[in-house]
mmCIF file of C-alpha atoms in Angstrom:
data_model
loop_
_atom_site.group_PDB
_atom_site.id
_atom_site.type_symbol
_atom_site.label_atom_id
_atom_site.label_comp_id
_atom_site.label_asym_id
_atom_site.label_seq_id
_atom_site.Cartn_x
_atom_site.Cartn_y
_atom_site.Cartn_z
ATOM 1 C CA UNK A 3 236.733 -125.813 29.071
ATOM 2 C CA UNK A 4 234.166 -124.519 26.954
ATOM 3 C CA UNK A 5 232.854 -128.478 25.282
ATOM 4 C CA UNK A 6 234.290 -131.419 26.257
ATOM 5 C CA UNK A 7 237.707 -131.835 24.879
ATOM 6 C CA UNK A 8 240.350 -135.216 24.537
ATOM 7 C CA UNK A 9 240.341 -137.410 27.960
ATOM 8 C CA UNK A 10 244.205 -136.499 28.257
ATOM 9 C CA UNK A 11 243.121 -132.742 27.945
ATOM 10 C CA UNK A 12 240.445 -133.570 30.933
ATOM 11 C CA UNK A 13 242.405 -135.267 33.281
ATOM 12 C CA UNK A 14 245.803 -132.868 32.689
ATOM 13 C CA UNK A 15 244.592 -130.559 35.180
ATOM 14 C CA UNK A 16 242.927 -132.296 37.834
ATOM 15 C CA UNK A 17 244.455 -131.099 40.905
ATOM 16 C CA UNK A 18 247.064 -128.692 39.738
ATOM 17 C CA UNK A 19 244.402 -125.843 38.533
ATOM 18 C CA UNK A 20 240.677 -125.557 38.874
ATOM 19 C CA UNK A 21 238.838 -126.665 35.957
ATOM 20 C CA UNK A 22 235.524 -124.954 35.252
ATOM 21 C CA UNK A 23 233.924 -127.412 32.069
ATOM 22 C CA UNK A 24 231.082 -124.912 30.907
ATOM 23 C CA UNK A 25 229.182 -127.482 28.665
ATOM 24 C CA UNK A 26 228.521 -129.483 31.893
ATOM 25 C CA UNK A 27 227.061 -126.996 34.090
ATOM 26 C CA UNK A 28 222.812 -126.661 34.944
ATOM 27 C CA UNK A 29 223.459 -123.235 34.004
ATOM 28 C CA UNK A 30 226.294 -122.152 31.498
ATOM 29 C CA UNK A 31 224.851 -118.439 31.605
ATOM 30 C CA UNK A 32 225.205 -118.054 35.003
ATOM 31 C CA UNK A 33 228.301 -120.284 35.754
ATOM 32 C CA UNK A 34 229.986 -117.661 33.310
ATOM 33 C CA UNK A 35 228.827 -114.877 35.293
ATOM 34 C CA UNK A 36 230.164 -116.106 38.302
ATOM 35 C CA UNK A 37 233.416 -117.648 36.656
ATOM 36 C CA UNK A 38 234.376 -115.352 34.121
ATOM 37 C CA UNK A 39 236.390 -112.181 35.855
ATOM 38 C CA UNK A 40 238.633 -115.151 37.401
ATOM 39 C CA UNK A 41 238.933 -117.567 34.218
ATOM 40 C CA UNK A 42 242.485 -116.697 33.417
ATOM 41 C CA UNK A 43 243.023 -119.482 30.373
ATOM 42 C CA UNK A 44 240.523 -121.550 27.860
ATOM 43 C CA UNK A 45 240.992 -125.100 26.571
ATOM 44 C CA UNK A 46 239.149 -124.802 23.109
ATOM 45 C CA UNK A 47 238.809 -127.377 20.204
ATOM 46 C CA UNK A 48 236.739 -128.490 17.126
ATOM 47 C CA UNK A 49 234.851 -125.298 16.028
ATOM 48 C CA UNK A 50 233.927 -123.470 19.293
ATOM 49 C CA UNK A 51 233.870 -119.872 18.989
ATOM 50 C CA UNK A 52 235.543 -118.177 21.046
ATOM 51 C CA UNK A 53 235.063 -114.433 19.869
ATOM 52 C CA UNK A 54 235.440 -110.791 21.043
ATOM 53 C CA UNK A 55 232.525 -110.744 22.956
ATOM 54 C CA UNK A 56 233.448 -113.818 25.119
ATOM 55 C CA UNK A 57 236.648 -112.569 25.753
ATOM 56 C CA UNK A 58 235.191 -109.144 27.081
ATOM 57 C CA UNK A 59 233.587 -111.469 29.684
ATOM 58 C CA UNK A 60 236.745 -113.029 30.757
ATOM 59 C CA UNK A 61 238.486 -109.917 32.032
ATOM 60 C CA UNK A 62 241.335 -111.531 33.417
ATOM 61 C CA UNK A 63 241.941 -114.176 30.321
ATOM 62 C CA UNK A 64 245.074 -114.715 29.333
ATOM 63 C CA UNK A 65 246.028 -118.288 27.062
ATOM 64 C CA UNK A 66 243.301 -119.672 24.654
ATOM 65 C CA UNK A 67 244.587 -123.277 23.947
ATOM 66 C CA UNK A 68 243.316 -124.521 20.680
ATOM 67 C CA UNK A 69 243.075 -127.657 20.069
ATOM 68 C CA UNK A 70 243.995 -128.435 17.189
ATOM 69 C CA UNK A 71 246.459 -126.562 13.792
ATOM 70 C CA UNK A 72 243.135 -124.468 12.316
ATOM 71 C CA UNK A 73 241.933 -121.958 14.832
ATOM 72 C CA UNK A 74 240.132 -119.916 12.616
ATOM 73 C CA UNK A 75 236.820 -120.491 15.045
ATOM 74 C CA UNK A 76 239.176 -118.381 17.777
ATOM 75 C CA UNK A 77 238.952 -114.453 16.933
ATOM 76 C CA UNK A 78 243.082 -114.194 16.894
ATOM 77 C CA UNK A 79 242.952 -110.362 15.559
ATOM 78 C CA UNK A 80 240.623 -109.662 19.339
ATOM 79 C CA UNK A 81 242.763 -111.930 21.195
ATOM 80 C CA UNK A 82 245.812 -109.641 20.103
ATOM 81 C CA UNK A 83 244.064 -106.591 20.977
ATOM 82 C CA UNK A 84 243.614 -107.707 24.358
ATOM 83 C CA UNK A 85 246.529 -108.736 25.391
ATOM 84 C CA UNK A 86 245.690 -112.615 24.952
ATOM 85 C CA UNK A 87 247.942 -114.913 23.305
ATOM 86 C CA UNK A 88 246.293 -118.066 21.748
ATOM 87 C CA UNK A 89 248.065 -121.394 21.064
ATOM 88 C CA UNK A 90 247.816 -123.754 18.599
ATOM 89 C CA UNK A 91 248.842 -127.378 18.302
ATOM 90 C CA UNK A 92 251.322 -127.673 15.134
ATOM 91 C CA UNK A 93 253.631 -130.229 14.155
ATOM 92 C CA UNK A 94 252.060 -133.214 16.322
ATOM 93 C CA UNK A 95 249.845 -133.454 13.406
ATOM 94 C CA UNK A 96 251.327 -133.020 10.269
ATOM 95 C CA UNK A 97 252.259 -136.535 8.750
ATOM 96 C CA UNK A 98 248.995 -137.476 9.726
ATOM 97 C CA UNK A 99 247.083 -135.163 7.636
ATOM 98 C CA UNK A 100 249.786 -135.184 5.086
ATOM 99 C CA UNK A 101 248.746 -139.317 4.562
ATOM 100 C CA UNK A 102 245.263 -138.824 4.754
ATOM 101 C CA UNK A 103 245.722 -136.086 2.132
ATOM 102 C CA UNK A 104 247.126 -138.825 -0.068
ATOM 103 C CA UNK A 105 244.798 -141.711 0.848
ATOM 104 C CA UNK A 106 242.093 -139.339 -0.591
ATOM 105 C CA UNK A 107 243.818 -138.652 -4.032
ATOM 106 C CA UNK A 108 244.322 -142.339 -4.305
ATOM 107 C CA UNK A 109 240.538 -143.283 -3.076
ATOM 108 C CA UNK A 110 239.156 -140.749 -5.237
ATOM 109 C CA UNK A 111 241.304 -141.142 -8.771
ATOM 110 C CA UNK A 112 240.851 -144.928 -8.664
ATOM 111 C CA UNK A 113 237.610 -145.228 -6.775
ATOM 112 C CA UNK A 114 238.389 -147.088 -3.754
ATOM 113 C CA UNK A 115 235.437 -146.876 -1.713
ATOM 114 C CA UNK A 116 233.073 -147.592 -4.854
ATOM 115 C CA UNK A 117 235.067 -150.284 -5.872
ATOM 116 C CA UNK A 118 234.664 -151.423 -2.604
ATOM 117 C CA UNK A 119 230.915 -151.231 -2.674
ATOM 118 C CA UNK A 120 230.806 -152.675 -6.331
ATOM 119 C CA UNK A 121 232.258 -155.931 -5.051
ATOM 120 C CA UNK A 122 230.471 -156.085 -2.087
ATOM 121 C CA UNK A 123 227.212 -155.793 -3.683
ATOM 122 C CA UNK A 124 228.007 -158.961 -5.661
ATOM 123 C CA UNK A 125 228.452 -157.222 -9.298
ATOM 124 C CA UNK A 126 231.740 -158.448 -9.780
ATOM 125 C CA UNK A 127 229.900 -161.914 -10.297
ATOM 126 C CA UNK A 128 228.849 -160.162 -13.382
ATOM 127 C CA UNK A 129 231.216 -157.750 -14.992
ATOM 128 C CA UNK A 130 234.851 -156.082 -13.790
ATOM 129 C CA UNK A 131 235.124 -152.946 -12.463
ATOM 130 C CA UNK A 132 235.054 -150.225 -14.899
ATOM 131 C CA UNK A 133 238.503 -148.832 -15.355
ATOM 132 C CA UNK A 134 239.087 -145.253 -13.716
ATOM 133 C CA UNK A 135 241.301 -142.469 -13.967
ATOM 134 C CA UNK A 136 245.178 -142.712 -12.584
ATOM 135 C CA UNK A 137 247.513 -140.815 -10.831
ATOM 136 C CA UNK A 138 250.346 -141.332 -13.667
ATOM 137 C CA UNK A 139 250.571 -138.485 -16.185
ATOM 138 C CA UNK A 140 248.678 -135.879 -13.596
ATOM 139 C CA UNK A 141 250.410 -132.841 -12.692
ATOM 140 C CA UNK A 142 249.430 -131.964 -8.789
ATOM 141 C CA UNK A 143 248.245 -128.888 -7.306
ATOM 142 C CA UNK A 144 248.780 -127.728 -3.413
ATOM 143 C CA UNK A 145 246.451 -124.470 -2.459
ATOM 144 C CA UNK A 146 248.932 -123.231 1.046
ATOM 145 C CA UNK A 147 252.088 -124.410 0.873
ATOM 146 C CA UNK A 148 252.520 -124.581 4.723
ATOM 147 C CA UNK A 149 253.890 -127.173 7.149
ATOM 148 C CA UNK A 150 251.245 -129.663 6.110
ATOM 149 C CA UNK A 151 251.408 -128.603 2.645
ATOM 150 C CA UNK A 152 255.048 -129.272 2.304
ATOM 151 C CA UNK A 153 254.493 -133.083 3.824
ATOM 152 C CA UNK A 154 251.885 -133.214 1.401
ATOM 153 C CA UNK A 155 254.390 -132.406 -1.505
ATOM 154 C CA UNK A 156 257.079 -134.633 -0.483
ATOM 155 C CA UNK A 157 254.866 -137.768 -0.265
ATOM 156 C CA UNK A 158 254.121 -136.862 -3.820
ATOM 157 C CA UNK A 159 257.722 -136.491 -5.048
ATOM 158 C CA UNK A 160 257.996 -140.389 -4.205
ATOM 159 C CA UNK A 161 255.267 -140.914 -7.049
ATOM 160 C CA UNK A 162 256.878 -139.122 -9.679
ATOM 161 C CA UNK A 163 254.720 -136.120 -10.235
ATOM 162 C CA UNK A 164 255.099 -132.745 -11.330
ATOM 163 C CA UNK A 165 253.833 -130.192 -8.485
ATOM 164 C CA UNK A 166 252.657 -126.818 -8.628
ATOM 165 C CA UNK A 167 251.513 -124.459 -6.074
ATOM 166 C CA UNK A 168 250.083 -121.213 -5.074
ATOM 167 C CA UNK A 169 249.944 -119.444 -1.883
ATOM 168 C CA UNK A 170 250.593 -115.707 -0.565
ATOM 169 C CA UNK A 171 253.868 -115.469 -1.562
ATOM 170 C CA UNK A 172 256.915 -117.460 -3.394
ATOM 171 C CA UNK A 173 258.925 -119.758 -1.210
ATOM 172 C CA UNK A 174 262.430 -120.187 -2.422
ATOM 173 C CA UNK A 175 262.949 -123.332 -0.353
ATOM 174 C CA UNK A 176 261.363 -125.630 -2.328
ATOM 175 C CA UNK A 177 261.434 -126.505 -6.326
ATOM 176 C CA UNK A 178 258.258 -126.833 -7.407
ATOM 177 C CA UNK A 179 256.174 -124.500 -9.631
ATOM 178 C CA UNK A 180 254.734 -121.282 -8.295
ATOM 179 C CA UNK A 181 251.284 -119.525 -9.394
ATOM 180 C CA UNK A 182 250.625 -116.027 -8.529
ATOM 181 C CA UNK A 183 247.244 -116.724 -8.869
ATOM 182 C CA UNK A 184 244.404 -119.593 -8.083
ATOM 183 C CA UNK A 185 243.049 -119.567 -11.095
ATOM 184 C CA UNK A 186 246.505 -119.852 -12.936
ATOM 185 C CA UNK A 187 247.491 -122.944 -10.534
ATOM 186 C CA UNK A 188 243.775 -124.537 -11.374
ATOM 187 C CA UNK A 189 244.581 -124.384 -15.453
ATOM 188 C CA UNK A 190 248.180 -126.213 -15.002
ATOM 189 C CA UNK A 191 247.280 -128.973 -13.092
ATOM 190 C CA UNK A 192 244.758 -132.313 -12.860
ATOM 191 C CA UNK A 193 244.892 -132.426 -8.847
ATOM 192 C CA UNK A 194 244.085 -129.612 -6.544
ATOM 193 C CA UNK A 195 244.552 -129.969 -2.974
ATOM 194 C CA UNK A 196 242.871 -127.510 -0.629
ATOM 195 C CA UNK A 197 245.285 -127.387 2.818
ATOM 196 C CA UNK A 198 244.813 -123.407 3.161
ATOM 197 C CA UNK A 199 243.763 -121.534 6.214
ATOM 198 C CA UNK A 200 240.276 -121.197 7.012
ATOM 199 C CA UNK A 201 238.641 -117.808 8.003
ATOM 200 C CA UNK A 202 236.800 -114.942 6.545
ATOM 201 C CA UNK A 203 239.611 -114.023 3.908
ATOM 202 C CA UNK A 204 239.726 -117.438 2.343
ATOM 203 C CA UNK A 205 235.813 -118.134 2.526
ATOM 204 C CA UNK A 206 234.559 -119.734 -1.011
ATOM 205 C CA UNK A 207 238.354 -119.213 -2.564
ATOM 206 C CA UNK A 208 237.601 -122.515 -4.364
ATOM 207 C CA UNK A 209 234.565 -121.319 -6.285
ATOM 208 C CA UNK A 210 233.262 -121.841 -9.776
ATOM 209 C CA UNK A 211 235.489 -120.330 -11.779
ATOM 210 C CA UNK A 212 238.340 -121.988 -9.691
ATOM 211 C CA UNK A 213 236.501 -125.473 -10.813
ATOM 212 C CA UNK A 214 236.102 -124.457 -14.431
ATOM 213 C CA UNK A 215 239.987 -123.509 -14.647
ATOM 214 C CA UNK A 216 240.712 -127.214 -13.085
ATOM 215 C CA UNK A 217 238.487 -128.987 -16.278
ATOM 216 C CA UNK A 218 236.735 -132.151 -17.117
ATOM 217 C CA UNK A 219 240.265 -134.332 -15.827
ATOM 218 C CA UNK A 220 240.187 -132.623 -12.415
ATOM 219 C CA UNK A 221 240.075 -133.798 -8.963
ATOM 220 C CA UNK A 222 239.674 -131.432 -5.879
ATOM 221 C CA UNK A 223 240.855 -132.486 -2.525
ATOM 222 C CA UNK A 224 239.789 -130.910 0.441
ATOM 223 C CA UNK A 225 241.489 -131.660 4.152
ATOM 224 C CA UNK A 226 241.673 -128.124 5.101
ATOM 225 C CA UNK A 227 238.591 -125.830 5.931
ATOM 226 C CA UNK A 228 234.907 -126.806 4.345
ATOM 227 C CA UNK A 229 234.844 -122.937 4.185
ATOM 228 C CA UNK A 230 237.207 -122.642 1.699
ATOM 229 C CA UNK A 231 235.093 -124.255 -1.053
ATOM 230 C CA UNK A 232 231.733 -123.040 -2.577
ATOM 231 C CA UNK A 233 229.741 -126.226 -1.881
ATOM 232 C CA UNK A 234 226.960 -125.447 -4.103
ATOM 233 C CA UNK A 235 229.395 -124.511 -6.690
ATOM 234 C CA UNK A 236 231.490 -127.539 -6.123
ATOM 235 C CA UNK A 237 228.060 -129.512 -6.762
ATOM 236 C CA UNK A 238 227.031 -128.735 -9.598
ATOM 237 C CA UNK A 239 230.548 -128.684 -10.966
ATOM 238 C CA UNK A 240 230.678 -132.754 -10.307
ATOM 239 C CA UNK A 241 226.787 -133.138 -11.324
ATOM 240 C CA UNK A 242 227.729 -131.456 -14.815
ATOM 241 C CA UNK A 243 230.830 -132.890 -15.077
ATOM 242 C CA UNK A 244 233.264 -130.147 -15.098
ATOM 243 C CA UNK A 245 235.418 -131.444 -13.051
ATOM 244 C CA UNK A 246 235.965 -135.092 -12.655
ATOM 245 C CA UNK A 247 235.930 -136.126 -8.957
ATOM 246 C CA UNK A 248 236.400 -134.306 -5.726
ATOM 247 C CA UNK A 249 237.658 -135.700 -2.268
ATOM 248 C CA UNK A 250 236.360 -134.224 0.685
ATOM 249 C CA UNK A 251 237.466 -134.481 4.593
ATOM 250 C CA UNK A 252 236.139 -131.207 5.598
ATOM 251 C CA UNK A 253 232.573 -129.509 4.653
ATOM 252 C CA UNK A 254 231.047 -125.925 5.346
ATOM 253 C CA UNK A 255 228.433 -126.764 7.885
ATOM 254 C CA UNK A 256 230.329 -129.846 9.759
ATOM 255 C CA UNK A 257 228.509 -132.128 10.517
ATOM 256 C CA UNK A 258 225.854 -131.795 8.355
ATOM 257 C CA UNK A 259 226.612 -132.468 4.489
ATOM 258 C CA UNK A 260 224.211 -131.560 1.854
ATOM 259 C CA UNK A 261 221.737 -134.760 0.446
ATOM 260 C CA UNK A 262 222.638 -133.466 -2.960
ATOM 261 C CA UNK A 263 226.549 -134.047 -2.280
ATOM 262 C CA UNK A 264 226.585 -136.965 -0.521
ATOM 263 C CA UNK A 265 224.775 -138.348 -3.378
ATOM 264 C CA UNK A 266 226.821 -138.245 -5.907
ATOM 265 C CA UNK A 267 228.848 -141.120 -6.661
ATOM 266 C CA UNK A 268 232.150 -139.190 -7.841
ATOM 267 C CA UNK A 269 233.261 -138.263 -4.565
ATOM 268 C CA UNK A 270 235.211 -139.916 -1.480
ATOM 269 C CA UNK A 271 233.063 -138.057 1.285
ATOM 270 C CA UNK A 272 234.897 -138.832 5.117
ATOM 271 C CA UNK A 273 233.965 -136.863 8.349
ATOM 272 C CA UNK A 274 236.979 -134.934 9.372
ATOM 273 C CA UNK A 275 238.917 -137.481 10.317
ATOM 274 C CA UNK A 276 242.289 -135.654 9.149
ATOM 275 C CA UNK A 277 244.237 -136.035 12.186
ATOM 276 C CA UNK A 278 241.996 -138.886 14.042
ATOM 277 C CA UNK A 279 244.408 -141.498 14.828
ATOM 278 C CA UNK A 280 244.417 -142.275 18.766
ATOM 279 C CA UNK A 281 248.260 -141.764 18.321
ATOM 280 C CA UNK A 282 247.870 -138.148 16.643
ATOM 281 C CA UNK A 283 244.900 -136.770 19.062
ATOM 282 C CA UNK A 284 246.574 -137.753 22.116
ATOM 283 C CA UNK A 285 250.079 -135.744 20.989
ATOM 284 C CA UNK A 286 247.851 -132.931 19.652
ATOM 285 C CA UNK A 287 245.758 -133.042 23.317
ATOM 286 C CA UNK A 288 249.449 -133.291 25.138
ATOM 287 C CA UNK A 289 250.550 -129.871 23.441
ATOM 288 C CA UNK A 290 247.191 -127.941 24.545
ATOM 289 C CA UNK A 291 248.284 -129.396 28.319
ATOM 290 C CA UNK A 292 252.171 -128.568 27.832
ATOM 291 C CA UNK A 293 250.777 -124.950 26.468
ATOM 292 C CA UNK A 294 248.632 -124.333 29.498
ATOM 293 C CA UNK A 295 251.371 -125.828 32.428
ATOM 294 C CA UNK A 296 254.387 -123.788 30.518
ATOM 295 C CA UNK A 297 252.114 -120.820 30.646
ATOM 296 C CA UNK A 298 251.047 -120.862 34.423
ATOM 297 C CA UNK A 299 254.943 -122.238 35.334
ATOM 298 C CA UNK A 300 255.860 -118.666 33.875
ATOM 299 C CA UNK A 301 257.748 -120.041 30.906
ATOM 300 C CA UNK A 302 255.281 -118.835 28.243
ATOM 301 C CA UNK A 303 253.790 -120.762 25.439
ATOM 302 C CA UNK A 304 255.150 -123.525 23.511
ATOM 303 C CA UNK A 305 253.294 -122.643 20.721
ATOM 304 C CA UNK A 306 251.732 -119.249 20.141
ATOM 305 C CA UNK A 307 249.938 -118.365 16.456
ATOM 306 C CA UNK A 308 251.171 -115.707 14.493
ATOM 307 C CA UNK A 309 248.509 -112.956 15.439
ATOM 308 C CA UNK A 310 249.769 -113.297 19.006
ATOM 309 C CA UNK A 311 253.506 -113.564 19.135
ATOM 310 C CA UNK A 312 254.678 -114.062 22.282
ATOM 311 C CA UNK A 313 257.113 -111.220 23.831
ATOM 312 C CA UNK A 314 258.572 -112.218 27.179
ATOM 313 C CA UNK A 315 258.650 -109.560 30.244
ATOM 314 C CA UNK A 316 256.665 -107.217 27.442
#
């Protein structure tokens, strides 16, 4: 274990393998010296990095458990080329995200959280609320139409929207309206959520032009990668007003959120907290264990990504 990871994740594998927890050692360096031609699996979450250059000191690696659906910190692409297969938790998390995707449409449209301040800063003594924008009417925009996207989608078919979306390719499972292009899904609708994969190829694919196509009415939503958005661009798109809101779960350089951001009073700002329900992290932390035993056991993994299929007796 690399950082420390989930207290189910921790305890899993007392006693059935030996655990080597890097981030607690005197000496990391030289504990992965010693360690590293014997490591045979990681446990990785949050935004460690595992890259080529780690791997090349783990010889004998063969699993990378990620915790969590991104794993865009984990070099796939060198994990492949090695003969590594990575995991991923899917699934488990989902309907989480999916609800948190719509609590921040919601918050941000008819501004929860400031409403929420306005009252409890005793101006409602002196004046209502000033009336804000509204779901009804808006035509809604998903950016990665994947398993979260999807949940995302039908949670809005039960509020009577029309939804558009864009992605690498058509899916002719579902009815709603395809762009071939982010720009062209930006100009149709009012609501653009970001659920895309992070990673180098989708770094800044929300930029300004992106926020100009969206206009004046728009709202961007954001519970996928801070990467994916131009945060600078995204700024001074909701300082000068050309787009309306934004609602943000995820940010570029997590933890740390620009002063210029957080400052504005048009956003719904929350810090990753996607998939943090105790209920959610302990399924997602039983799926990086159930990964790890299947894989030792000689069953293979439960859940391998795409750049490392899994091929048994191969």
């Amino acid at each position: 274990m690399l950082r420390k990871m989930h207290p189910l994740v921790e305890a899993a594998f007392e006693g059935r393998h030996r655990v080597h927890r890097l981030s607690e050692a005197a000496d990391p360096e030289a504990l992965l010296a010693e360690i590293g031609p014997r490591v045979r699996a990681l446990c990785v979450g949050g935004h460690v990095s595992v890259d080529g250059a780690l791997m090349d000191r783990l010889p004998n690696l063969e699993l990378i458990a990620n915790f969590g659906v991104g794993y865009d910190a984990v070099d796939a692409v060198a994990a492949h080329r090695r003969g590594i297969i990575v995991t991923n938790t899917p699934d488990v998390l989902t309907d989480e995200v999916a609800d948190l995707a719509l609590g921040l449409v919601l918050a941000t449209l008819r501004k929860i959280p400031q409403a929420d301040r306005y009252l409890r800063a005793g101006h409602w003594l002196k004046a209502p609320f000033p009336l804000t924008a509204s779901l009804r009417g808006r035509r809604v925009g998903i950016l990665g139409l994947g398993r979260i996207g999807r949940a995302i989608a039908h949670r809005l078919e039960s509020f009577g929207v029309a939804i558009d979306y864009h992605g690498r390719s058509r899916r002719a499972d579902v009815p709603y309206t395809y762009h071939d292009t982010l720009i062209g899904l930006a100009h149709a609708v009012h609501i653009l959520i970001v659920v895309a994969p992070g990673g180098p190829e989708t770094r800044n694919l929300v930029n300004a032009d992106v926020l100009e196509a969206l206009g004046p009415e728009g709202i961007l939503i954001n519970v996928a990668r801070g990467t994916l958005v131009d945060e600078a661009a995204l700024t001074a798109a909701l300082t000068a007003g050309t787009i309306l809101g934004a609602g943000l779960d995820v940010f570029e350089n997590e933890p740390h959120v620009p002063a210029d951001l957080a400052a504005l009073d048009n956003t719904v700002l929350l810090p990753h907290v996607g998939s943090a329900s105790e209920h959610t992290r302990a399924a997602m932390a039983q799926l990086v264990v159930d990964n790890v035993v299947s894989w030792f056991e000689g069953r293979g993994p439960l859940t391998p990504v795409a750049e490392t299929p899994w091929r048994p007796n191969a």
